[in-house]
């Protein structure tokens, strides 16, 4: 096919389902030929997409307390349902978006991907970043399978307030690396200062929700897999009077990270939810070479030697036997650089059952250890 003297080659085509909304992704590059623009289509893909509409509703008696902001922030979440070999996943989709009063508290997001790169369908929902003095709820207005998604966010003046959320694990379902439970702390802002909230600051009757606690203790909640990693804080005062003016209290959450846990995950609080992303464990390799310092006595060398890897002077794995067929070299791979506490691991090698007449010296340089077996001639005993 040609147009204005330019020749195009068809490099890809895809069948389109007319029931889906469509987005076209095309990339082009300019060739290096002088006086000639040569365009090349690097990708050519039609991808089914979804459309999200969010409407904000205020249930505050026409802003009776004067607490309503001009903008709010909303987090869009992309959910992948469980399959035969993959666990259900809940992902934050990009960064929070803003919804403004000047836009009549409505936001439309076009071209949300319908599928991820594995072909799994994405189901979207939204949560609001908490607004001081209000309790927020999110309601889906249509079926989750629709490509036209509609949500209503309602903000109520509620006395007392309840804040709830969930812990989200992004670790490919590796539940063995997760702690048995987590603890979530309740914090608030006092102007530019931040501080933890104590039980004696909650509304009367908080014991019915938290149980018998010390009134001077900080407010925390523990959650685990049996609770679906969900948590809630109740009996919170939404507002307080400062110098005769009613003001909203800005609450937020933090996660207590145990020592052996904070080096496994990066924790991020998004509104009322806490997302923990697994830290990729840094790995290294260690090469071991055997050198012989035994000129003239080569014939008595052993055919093989056995070496043992140690990590911080503790046995690591099983002994390894090497010899001429391995060219007296061995590589230990997939070794963690740091332990669970974040400390560097020191690796060393021990040679087992050193052959008679030999002594072993060890030289380590970066990720390489050289074992030097030196022949030691026995001196005759004068008395003999």
mmCIF file of C-alpha atoms in Angstrom:
data_model
loop_
_atom_site.group_PDB
_atom_site.id
_atom_site.type_symbol
_atom_site.label_atom_id
_atom_site.label_comp_id
_atom_site.label_asym_id
_atom_site.label_seq_id
_atom_site.Cartn_x
_atom_site.Cartn_y
_atom_site.Cartn_z
ATOM 1 C CA UNK A 1 0.000 0.000 0.000
ATOM 2 C CA UNK A 2 1.315 3.438 -0.901
ATOM 3 C CA UNK A 3 0.549 7.048 -0.036
ATOM 4 C CA UNK A 4 2.369 10.150 -1.292
ATOM 5 C CA UNK A 5 5.297 8.097 -2.485
ATOM 6 C CA UNK A 6 5.755 6.232 0.842
ATOM 7 C CA UNK A 7 5.477 2.441 0.808
ATOM 8 C CA UNK A 8 3.928 0.755 3.853
ATOM 9 C CA UNK A 9 4.194 -2.913 4.768
ATOM 10 C CA UNK A 10 1.464 -4.648 6.750
ATOM 11 C CA UNK A 11 3.274 -6.124 9.744
ATOM 12 C CA UNK A 12 0.388 -7.131 11.960
ATOM 13 C CA UNK A 13 -3.339 -7.468 12.195
ATOM 14 C CA UNK A 14 -5.760 -8.425 14.930
ATOM 15 C CA UNK A 15 -9.426 -9.418 14.951
ATOM 16 C CA UNK A 16 -11.638 -6.902 16.745
ATOM 17 C CA UNK A 17 -14.633 -7.767 18.896
ATOM 18 C CA UNK A 18 -17.161 -5.047 18.179
ATOM 19 C CA UNK A 19 -18.623 -5.353 21.676
ATOM 20 C CA UNK A 20 -15.451 -3.905 23.198
ATOM 21 C CA UNK A 21 -14.282 -0.331 23.338
ATOM 22 C CA UNK A 22 -10.976 -0.044 21.525
ATOM 23 C CA UNK A 23 -7.663 1.720 21.891
ATOM 24 C CA UNK A 24 -4.933 1.784 19.253
ATOM 25 C CA UNK A 25 -1.265 1.680 20.212
ATOM 26 C CA UNK A 26 1.199 2.530 17.457
ATOM 27 C CA UNK A 27 4.803 3.650 17.775
ATOM 28 C CA UNK A 28 6.962 5.107 15.036
ATOM 29 C CA UNK A 29 10.621 5.933 14.632
ATOM 30 C CA UNK A 30 12.459 8.225 12.233
ATOM 31 C CA UNK A 31 15.170 6.608 10.139
ATOM 32 C CA UNK A 32 18.704 7.933 9.959
ATOM 33 C CA UNK A 33 18.575 8.504 6.204
ATOM 34 C CA UNK A 34 19.218 12.113 5.217
ATOM 35 C CA UNK A 35 16.317 13.849 3.405
ATOM 36 C CA UNK A 36 14.089 10.837 3.984
ATOM 37 C CA UNK A 37 11.626 10.105 6.769
ATOM 38 C CA UNK A 38 11.182 6.399 7.133
ATOM 39 C CA UNK A 39 8.513 5.309 9.588
ATOM 40 C CA UNK A 40 8.505 1.846 11.082
ATOM 41 C CA UNK A 41 5.605 0.452 13.125
ATOM 42 C CA UNK A 42 7.186 -1.159 16.191
ATOM 43 C CA UNK A 43 3.902 -2.294 17.694
ATOM 44 C CA UNK A 44 0.431 -2.533 16.292
ATOM 45 C CA UNK A 45 -2.156 -3.645 18.780
ATOM 46 C CA UNK A 46 -5.825 -3.124 19.408
ATOM 47 C CA UNK A 47 -6.570 -3.564 23.098
ATOM 48 C CA UNK A 48 -10.005 -3.765 24.694
ATOM 49 C CA UNK A 49 -10.499 -1.024 27.277
ATOM 50 C CA UNK A 50 -12.934 0.064 29.982
ATOM 51 C CA UNK A 51 -14.415 3.412 30.975
ATOM 52 C CA UNK A 52 -14.732 4.486 34.620
ATOM 53 C CA UNK A 53 -17.084 7.203 35.898
ATOM 54 C CA UNK A 54 -16.872 8.405 39.520
ATOM 55 C CA UNK A 55 -19.475 10.674 41.133
ATOM 56 C CA UNK A 56 -18.872 12.250 44.546
ATOM 57 C CA UNK A 57 -21.898 12.789 46.806
ATOM 58 C CA UNK A 58 -21.717 14.939 49.967
ATOM 59 C CA UNK A 59 -24.092 14.128 52.831
ATOM 60 C CA UNK A 60 -23.164 17.040 55.081
ATOM 61 C CA UNK A 61 -26.273 19.263 55.103
ATOM 62 C CA UNK A 62 -24.846 21.583 52.456
ATOM 63 C CA UNK A 63 -21.461 21.786 54.181
ATOM 64 C CA UNK A 64 -22.977 22.784 57.522
ATOM 65 C CA UNK A 65 -19.580 22.697 59.302
ATOM 66 C CA UNK A 66 -17.622 24.308 56.479
ATOM 67 C CA UNK A 67 -15.317 21.282 56.259
ATOM 68 C CA UNK A 68 -15.855 20.342 52.621
ATOM 69 C CA UNK A 69 -12.613 20.677 50.591
ATOM 70 C CA UNK A 70 -12.326 21.928 47.011
ATOM 71 C CA UNK A 71 -10.717 18.677 45.834
ATOM 72 C CA UNK A 72 -10.498 15.065 46.951
ATOM 73 C CA UNK A 73 -8.118 12.260 45.990
ATOM 74 C CA UNK A 74 -9.285 8.854 44.811
ATOM 75 C CA UNK A 75 -7.245 5.702 44.294
ATOM 76 C CA UNK A 76 -8.231 3.374 41.443
ATOM 77 C CA UNK A 77 -7.572 -0.309 42.135
ATOM 78 C CA UNK A 78 -7.009 -3.029 39.523
ATOM 79 C CA UNK A 79 -8.136 -6.470 40.682
ATOM 80 C CA UNK A 80 -7.217 -9.816 39.135
ATOM 81 C CA UNK A 81 -9.316 -12.783 40.187
ATOM 82 C CA UNK A 82 -7.731 -16.046 41.285
ATOM 83 C CA UNK A 83 -6.962 -18.710 38.691
ATOM 84 C CA UNK A 84 -5.911 -22.355 38.992
ATOM 85 C CA UNK A 85 -2.265 -21.391 39.517
ATOM 86 C CA UNK A 86 -2.376 -17.718 40.527
ATOM 87 C CA UNK A 87 -3.697 -16.039 43.633
ATOM 88 C CA UNK A 88 -6.103 -13.098 43.594
ATOM 89 C CA UNK A 89 -4.241 -9.795 43.234
ATOM 90 C CA UNK A 90 -5.257 -6.237 44.111
ATOM 91 C CA UNK A 91 -3.020 -3.526 42.633
ATOM 92 C CA UNK A 92 -3.058 0.264 42.906
ATOM 93 C CA UNK A 93 -3.559 1.595 39.384
ATOM 94 C CA UNK A 94 -1.080 4.449 38.983
ATOM 95 C CA UNK A 95 -1.254 7.319 41.511
ATOM 96 C CA UNK A 96 -4.399 8.827 43.081
ATOM 97 C CA UNK A 97 -6.502 11.080 40.848
ATOM 98 C CA UNK A 98 -8.107 14.386 41.842
ATOM 99 C CA UNK A 99 -11.840 15.124 41.690
ATOM 100 C CA UNK A 100 -12.724 18.815 41.934
ATOM 101 C CA UNK A 101 -15.744 20.880 42.887
ATOM 102 C CA UNK A 102 -15.224 22.857 39.673
ATOM 103 C CA UNK A 103 -15.912 19.616 37.732
ATOM 104 C CA UNK A 104 -19.184 19.062 39.647
ATOM 105 C CA UNK A 105 -17.465 16.311 41.637
ATOM 106 C CA UNK A 106 -17.429 13.981 38.618
ATOM 107 C CA UNK A 107 -14.478 12.247 37.004
ATOM 108 C CA UNK A 108 -14.372 10.096 33.852
ATOM 109 C CA UNK A 109 -11.369 7.854 33.182
ATOM 110 C CA UNK A 110 -11.228 6.516 29.612
ATOM 111 C CA UNK A 111 -9.112 3.717 28.162
ATOM 112 C CA UNK A 112 -8.500 1.658 31.282
ATOM 113 C CA UNK A 113 -6.988 -1.670 30.106
ATOM 114 C CA UNK A 114 -9.476 -4.523 30.113
ATOM 115 C CA UNK A 115 -6.778 -7.214 30.306
ATOM 116 C CA UNK A 116 -3.294 -7.418 31.752
ATOM 117 C CA UNK A 117 -0.315 -8.695 29.755
ATOM 118 C CA UNK A 118 -1.171 -12.284 30.756
ATOM 119 C CA UNK A 119 -4.672 -11.998 29.326
ATOM 120 C CA UNK A 120 -6.410 -11.920 32.721
ATOM 121 C CA UNK A 121 -9.365 -9.552 32.880
ATOM 122 C CA UNK A 122 -8.975 -6.547 35.191
ATOM 123 C CA UNK A 123 -11.862 -5.555 37.484
ATOM 124 C CA UNK A 124 -11.680 -2.027 38.857
ATOM 125 C CA UNK A 125 -12.881 -0.365 42.041
ATOM 126 C CA UNK A 126 -12.084 2.888 43.843
ATOM 127 C CA UNK A 127 -11.379 4.125 47.369
ATOM 128 C CA UNK A 128 -11.130 7.675 48.614
ATOM 129 C CA UNK A 129 -8.163 9.104 50.467
ATOM 130 C CA UNK A 130 -9.791 10.053 53.826
ATOM 131 C CA UNK A 131 -11.125 13.601 54.161
ATOM 132 C CA UNK A 132 -10.871 15.195 57.627
ATOM 133 C CA UNK A 133 -14.225 15.071 59.422
ATOM 134 C CA UNK A 134 -15.941 12.671 57.013
ATOM 135 C CA UNK A 135 -16.586 8.959 56.693
ATOM 136 C CA UNK A 136 -16.333 7.748 53.100
ATOM 137 C CA UNK A 137 -18.064 4.805 51.416
ATOM 138 C CA UNK A 138 -17.705 3.499 47.854
ATOM 139 C CA UNK A 139 -20.594 1.924 45.933
ATOM 140 C CA UNK A 140 -20.556 0.221 42.529
ATOM 141 C CA UNK A 141 -23.633 1.162 40.489
ATOM 142 C CA UNK A 142 -23.451 -1.559 37.833
ATOM 143 C CA UNK A 143 -22.267 -5.107 37.244
ATOM 144 C CA UNK A 144 -18.526 -5.668 37.601
ATOM 145 C CA UNK A 145 -18.415 -7.343 34.177
ATOM 146 C CA UNK A 146 -19.588 -4.182 32.391
ATOM 147 C CA UNK A 147 -17.014 -2.223 30.401
ATOM 148 C CA UNK A 148 -18.791 0.980 31.482
ATOM 149 C CA UNK A 149 -17.925 1.160 35.201
ATOM 150 C CA UNK A 150 -19.804 3.518 37.525
ATOM 151 C CA UNK A 151 -19.001 4.291 41.165
ATOM 152 C CA UNK A 152 -20.561 6.606 43.710
ATOM 153 C CA UNK A 153 -18.432 7.940 46.568
ATOM 154 C CA UNK A 154 -20.453 9.207 49.528
ATOM 155 C CA UNK A 155 -18.978 11.376 52.264
ATOM 156 C CA UNK A 156 -21.010 11.586 55.460
ATOM 157 C CA UNK A 157 -20.642 13.575 58.639
ATOM 158 C CA UNK A 158 -20.602 10.644 61.014
ATOM 159 C CA UNK A 159 -20.289 10.763 64.803
ATOM 160 C CA UNK A 160 -18.330 8.791 65.750
ATOM 161 C CA UNK A 161 -16.259 7.916 62.688
ATOM 162 C CA UNK A 162 -15.015 4.493 61.577
ATOM 163 C CA UNK A 163 -11.967 3.980 59.348
ATOM 164 C CA UNK A 164 -11.418 0.542 57.801
ATOM 165 C CA UNK A 165 -8.921 -0.880 55.339
ATOM 166 C CA UNK A 166 -6.972 -3.947 54.332
ATOM 167 C CA UNK A 167 -3.443 -5.212 53.958
ATOM 168 C CA UNK A 168 -2.517 -6.041 50.356
ATOM 169 C CA UNK A 169 0.381 -8.386 49.587
ATOM 170 C CA UNK A 170 2.234 -8.097 46.285
ATOM 171 C CA UNK A 171 4.550 -11.087 46.581
ATOM 172 C CA UNK A 172 3.291 -13.569 43.973
ATOM 173 C CA UNK A 173 1.376 -15.451 46.639
ATOM 174 C CA UNK A 174 4.503 -16.342 48.615
ATOM 175 C CA UNK A 175 2.695 -16.650 51.940
ATOM 176 C CA UNK A 176 5.673 -18.332 53.624
ATOM 177 C CA UNK A 177 7.590 -15.040 53.617
ATOM 178 C CA UNK A 178 4.736 -13.106 55.252
ATOM 179 C CA UNK A 179 4.562 -12.582 59.018
ATOM 180 C CA UNK A 180 1.877 -14.367 61.038
ATOM 181 C CA UNK A 181 0.200 -11.013 61.734
ATOM 182 C CA UNK A 182 0.700 -7.274 61.366
ATOM 183 C CA UNK A 183 -0.085 -4.341 63.657
ATOM 184 C CA UNK A 184 -1.584 -1.109 62.334
ATOM 185 C CA UNK A 185 -1.209 2.177 64.248
ATOM 186 C CA UNK A 186 -3.682 5.080 64.268
ATOM 187 C CA UNK A 187 -2.101 8.527 63.827
ATOM 188 C CA UNK A 188 -3.412 12.074 63.458
ATOM 189 C CA UNK A 189 -2.143 15.499 62.458
ATOM 190 C CA UNK A 190 -1.952 18.494 64.802
ATOM 191 C CA UNK A 191 -1.163 21.283 62.379
ATOM 192 C CA UNK A 192 2.236 20.383 60.945
ATOM 193 C CA UNK A 193 2.911 17.838 63.697
ATOM 194 C CA UNK A 194 2.049 14.136 63.636
ATOM 195 C CA UNK A 195 1.369 11.937 66.642
ATOM 196 C CA UNK A 196 -0.172 8.617 67.620
ATOM 197 C CA UNK A 197 -3.719 8.555 68.984
ATOM 198 C CA UNK A 198 -4.401 7.270 72.505
ATOM 199 C CA UNK A 199 -7.521 5.415 73.602
ATOM 200 C CA UNK A 200 -8.503 8.255 75.948
ATOM 201 C CA UNK A 201 -9.009 10.460 72.857
ATOM 202 C CA UNK A 202 -11.758 8.227 71.453
ATOM 203 C CA UNK A 203 -15.507 8.623 71.880
ATOM 204 C CA UNK A 204 -17.222 7.162 74.941
ATOM 205 C CA UNK A 205 -17.862 3.440 74.774
ATOM 206 C CA UNK A 206 -14.790 2.514 72.774
ATOM 207 C CA UNK A 207 -14.274 -0.506 75.053
ATOM 208 C CA UNK A 208 -17.237 -2.196 73.355
ATOM 209 C CA UNK A 209 -15.192 -2.256 70.141
ATOM 210 C CA UNK A 210 -11.584 -2.654 71.350
ATOM 211 C CA UNK A 211 -12.150 -4.577 74.585
ATOM 212 C CA UNK A 212 -10.576 -3.695 77.918
ATOM 213 C CA UNK A 213 -7.469 -1.631 77.216
ATOM 214 C CA UNK A 214 -5.336 0.877 79.073
ATOM 215 C CA UNK A 215 -6.716 4.346 78.302
ATOM 216 C CA UNK A 216 -3.186 5.779 77.966
ATOM 217 C CA UNK A 217 -2.084 3.179 75.412
ATOM 218 C CA UNK A 218 -1.809 4.003 71.745
ATOM 219 C CA UNK A 219 -4.636 2.821 69.493
ATOM 220 C CA UNK A 220 -3.557 -0.156 67.375
ATOM 221 C CA UNK A 221 -5.244 -3.015 65.576
ATOM 222 C CA UNK A 222 -3.829 -6.435 64.787
ATOM 223 C CA UNK A 223 -4.849 -8.403 61.707
ATOM 224 C CA UNK A 224 -3.900 -11.685 60.044
ATOM 225 C CA UNK A 225 -4.931 -14.103 57.310
ATOM 226 C CA UNK A 226 -7.885 -15.364 59.400
ATOM 227 C CA UNK A 227 -9.268 -11.805 59.274
ATOM 228 C CA UNK A 228 -8.525 -11.579 55.533
ATOM 229 C CA UNK A 229 -5.891 -8.997 56.519
ATOM 230 C CA UNK A 230 -8.666 -6.462 57.188
ATOM 231 C CA UNK A 231 -8.766 -3.982 60.078
ATOM 232 C CA UNK A 232 -10.964 -1.148 61.387
ATOM 233 C CA UNK A 233 -10.721 1.766 63.817
ATOM 234 C CA UNK A 234 -13.968 2.919 65.416
ATOM 235 C CA UNK A 235 -15.249 5.543 67.899
ATOM 236 C CA UNK A 236 -13.135 8.302 66.329
ATOM 237 C CA UNK A 237 -14.081 11.952 66.818
ATOM 238 C CA UNK A 238 -14.423 13.435 63.346
ATOM 239 C CA UNK A 239 -14.047 17.075 64.408
ATOM 240 C CA UNK A 240 -12.735 19.210 67.237
ATOM 241 C CA UNK A 241 -13.126 22.841 68.204
ATOM 242 C CA UNK A 242 -9.999 24.994 68.022
ATOM 243 C CA UNK A 243 -10.293 28.634 69.099
ATOM 244 C CA UNK A 244 -14.037 28.490 68.595
ATOM 245 C CA UNK A 245 -13.817 27.021 65.062
ATOM 246 C CA UNK A 246 -14.977 23.485 64.227
ATOM 247 C CA UNK A 247 -12.192 21.655 62.376
ATOM 248 C CA UNK A 248 -11.895 18.173 60.949
ATOM 249 C CA UNK A 249 -9.365 15.736 62.396
ATOM 250 C CA UNK A 250 -7.014 14.263 59.817
ATOM 251 C CA UNK A 251 -6.347 10.619 60.693
ATOM 252 C CA UNK A 252 -3.870 8.355 58.919
ATOM 253 C CA UNK A 253 -2.376 4.907 59.419
ATOM 254 C CA UNK A 254 1.084 3.428 59.841
ATOM 255 C CA UNK A 255 2.281 -0.144 59.970
ATOM 256 C CA UNK A 256 4.556 -1.536 62.661
ATOM 257 C CA UNK A 257 7.357 -3.405 60.913
ATOM 258 C CA UNK A 258 9.130 -6.089 62.890
ATOM 259 C CA UNK A 259 12.905 -6.320 62.499
ATOM 260 C CA UNK A 260 12.887 -9.510 60.438
ATOM 261 C CA UNK A 261 10.059 -8.215 58.239
ATOM 262 C CA UNK A 262 11.049 -4.748 57.086
ATOM 263 C CA UNK A 263 13.894 -6.144 54.994
ATOM 264 C CA UNK A 264 11.478 -8.416 53.116
ATOM 265 C CA UNK A 265 8.820 -5.898 52.118
ATOM 266 C CA UNK A 266 8.389 -2.249 51.213
ATOM 267 C CA UNK A 267 5.294 -0.878 52.932
ATOM 268 C CA UNK A 268 3.162 1.867 51.360
ATOM 269 C CA UNK A 269 0.001 3.344 52.873
ATOM 270 C CA UNK A 270 -2.570 4.413 50.274
ATOM 271 C CA UNK A 271 -5.422 6.114 52.072
ATOM 272 C CA UNK A 272 -6.782 3.472 54.440
ATOM 273 C CA UNK A 273 -5.079 0.501 52.769
ATOM 274 C CA UNK A 274 -1.520 -0.763 53.205
ATOM 275 C CA UNK A 275 0.311 -2.268 50.218
ATOM 276 C CA UNK A 276 3.349 -4.439 50.878
ATOM 277 C CA UNK A 277 5.593 -5.186 47.914
ATOM 278 C CA UNK A 278 8.156 -7.951 48.262
ATOM 279 C CA UNK A 279 11.759 -6.782 48.087
ATOM 280 C CA UNK A 280 13.694 -8.708 45.497
ATOM 281 C CA UNK A 281 16.437 -10.525 47.375
ATOM 282 C CA UNK A 282 19.832 -9.529 46.029
ATOM 283 C CA UNK A 283 21.844 -12.556 44.967
ATOM 284 C CA UNK A 284 25.489 -13.224 44.201
ATOM 285 C CA UNK A 285 27.788 -15.981 42.968
ATOM 286 C CA UNK A 286 30.986 -17.245 44.570
ATOM 287 C CA UNK A 287 33.721 -18.877 42.489
ATOM 288 C CA UNK A 288 36.152 -21.265 44.170
ATOM 289 C CA UNK A 289 39.470 -22.164 42.492
ATOM 290 C CA UNK A 290 41.936 -24.770 43.684
ATOM 291 C CA UNK A 291 45.650 -24.049 43.058
ATOM 292 C CA UNK A 292 48.498 -26.465 43.813
ATOM 293 C CA UNK A 293 51.893 -25.396 45.153
ATOM 294 C CA UNK A 294 53.621 -28.791 45.000
ATOM 295 C CA UNK A 295 56.091 -28.765 42.149
ATOM 296 C CA UNK A 296 57.860 -32.119 41.891
ATOM 297 C CA UNK A 297 55.216 -33.885 43.955
ATOM 298 C CA UNK A 298 52.279 -33.717 41.530
ATOM 299 C CA UNK A 299 51.990 -37.496 41.527
ATOM 300 C CA UNK A 300 50.777 -37.616 45.113
ATOM 301 C CA UNK A 301 47.983 -35.088 44.672
ATOM 302 C CA UNK A 302 44.526 -36.433 45.529
ATOM 303 C CA UNK A 303 42.198 -37.007 42.575
ATOM 304 C CA UNK A 304 39.481 -34.906 44.190
ATOM 305 C CA UNK A 305 38.925 -32.573 47.113
ATOM 306 C CA UNK A 306 35.746 -31.821 49.091
ATOM 307 C CA UNK A 307 34.784 -28.269 50.006
ATOM 308 C CA UNK A 308 32.092 -26.897 52.282
ATOM 309 C CA UNK A 309 30.476 -23.459 51.906
ATOM 310 C CA UNK A 310 29.943 -21.451 55.096
ATOM 311 C CA UNK A 311 27.786 -18.350 55.604
ATOM 312 C CA UNK A 312 28.868 -16.312 58.619
ATOM 313 C CA UNK A 313 30.766 -19.412 59.774
ATOM 314 C CA UNK A 314 27.645 -21.598 59.584
ATOM 315 C CA UNK A 315 27.302 -24.552 57.222
ATOM 316 C CA UNK A 316 25.514 -23.649 54.011
ATOM 317 C CA UNK A 317 24.174 -26.543 51.937
ATOM 318 C CA UNK A 318 25.957 -29.836 51.341
ATOM 319 C CA UNK A 319 29.682 -30.455 50.694
ATOM 320 C CA UNK A 320 30.824 -30.390 47.058
ATOM 321 C CA UNK A 321 33.487 -32.642 45.512
ATOM 322 C CA UNK A 322 35.639 -31.264 42.683
ATOM 323 C CA UNK A 323 38.630 -32.538 40.743
ATOM 324 C CA UNK A 324 40.376 -32.513 37.384
ATOM 325 C CA UNK A 325 37.096 -33.012 35.488
ATOM 326 C CA UNK A 326 35.807 -29.749 37.036
ATOM 327 C CA UNK A 327 39.182 -28.104 36.314
ATOM 328 C CA UNK A 328 39.507 -27.668 40.061
ATOM 329 C CA UNK A 329 36.832 -24.931 39.958
ATOM 330 C CA UNK A 330 33.327 -24.621 41.384
ATOM 331 C CA UNK A 331 30.743 -21.833 41.311
ATOM 332 C CA UNK A 332 28.172 -21.401 44.076
ATOM 333 C CA UNK A 333 25.178 -19.483 42.684
ATOM 334 C CA UNK A 334 21.982 -17.888 43.977
ATOM 335 C CA UNK A 335 23.552 -16.808 47.281
ATOM 336 C CA UNK A 336 21.745 -14.121 49.267
ATOM 337 C CA UNK A 337 23.826 -10.997 49.832
ATOM 338 C CA UNK A 338 22.056 -10.065 53.095
ATOM 339 C CA UNK A 339 20.324 -11.960 55.863
ATOM 340 C CA UNK A 340 16.765 -11.339 57.113
ATOM 341 C CA UNK A 341 18.010 -8.536 59.358
ATOM 342 C CA UNK A 342 19.612 -6.712 56.458
ATOM 343 C CA UNK A 343 23.194 -7.527 57.492
ATOM 344 C CA UNK A 344 25.796 -8.515 54.893
ATOM 345 C CA UNK A 345 26.574 -12.235 54.754
ATOM 346 C CA UNK A 346 30.253 -13.245 54.815
ATOM 347 C CA UNK A 347 30.895 -16.405 52.828
ATOM 348 C CA UNK A 348 33.935 -18.632 53.270
ATOM 349 C CA UNK A 349 35.127 -22.085 52.221
ATOM 350 C CA UNK A 350 36.456 -24.975 54.280
ATOM 351 C CA UNK A 351 38.328 -27.860 52.678
ATOM 352 C CA UNK A 352 37.371 -31.172 54.280
ATOM 353 C CA UNK A 353 39.901 -33.954 54.995
ATOM 354 C CA UNK A 354 42.980 -32.200 53.628
ATOM 355 C CA UNK A 355 45.385 -34.670 52.019
ATOM 356 C CA UNK A 356 48.471 -35.697 53.941
ATOM 357 C CA UNK A 357 51.585 -33.534 53.375
ATOM 358 C CA UNK A 358 49.444 -30.522 52.333
ATOM 359 C CA UNK A 359 48.431 -27.367 54.117
ATOM 360 C CA UNK A 360 45.700 -25.032 52.830
ATOM 361 C CA UNK A 361 45.854 -21.259 52.488
ATOM 362 C CA UNK A 362 42.795 -19.254 51.444
ATOM 363 C CA UNK A 363 42.774 -15.970 49.506
ATOM 364 C CA UNK A 364 39.489 -14.108 48.953
ATOM 365 C CA UNK A 365 39.058 -11.264 46.493
ATOM 366 C CA UNK A 366 35.557 -9.924 45.848
ATOM 367 C CA UNK A 367 33.444 -12.912 44.776
ATOM 368 C CA UNK A 368 36.364 -15.273 44.232
ATOM 369 C CA UNK A 369 38.119 -17.584 46.701
ATOM 370 C CA UNK A 370 41.361 -19.321 45.845
ATOM 371 C CA UNK A 371 42.390 -22.372 47.865
ATOM 372 C CA UNK A 372 46.157 -22.976 47.661
ATOM 373 C CA UNK A 373 47.298 -26.444 48.649
ATOM 374 C CA UNK A 374 50.978 -26.289 49.471
ATOM 375 C CA UNK A 375 53.113 -29.411 49.784
ATOM 376 C CA UNK A 376 54.939 -29.506 53.102
ATOM 377 C CA UNK A 377 57.915 -31.910 53.240
ATOM 378 C CA UNK A 378 58.209 -33.658 56.557
ATOM 379 C CA UNK A 379 61.516 -32.999 58.323
ATOM 380 C CA UNK A 380 63.188 -36.134 59.796
ATOM 381 C CA UNK A 381 63.054 -36.484 63.535
ATOM 382 C CA UNK A 382 66.666 -36.031 64.885
ATOM 383 C CA UNK A 383 66.109 -38.566 67.665
ATOM 384 C CA UNK A 384 65.113 -41.165 65.085
#
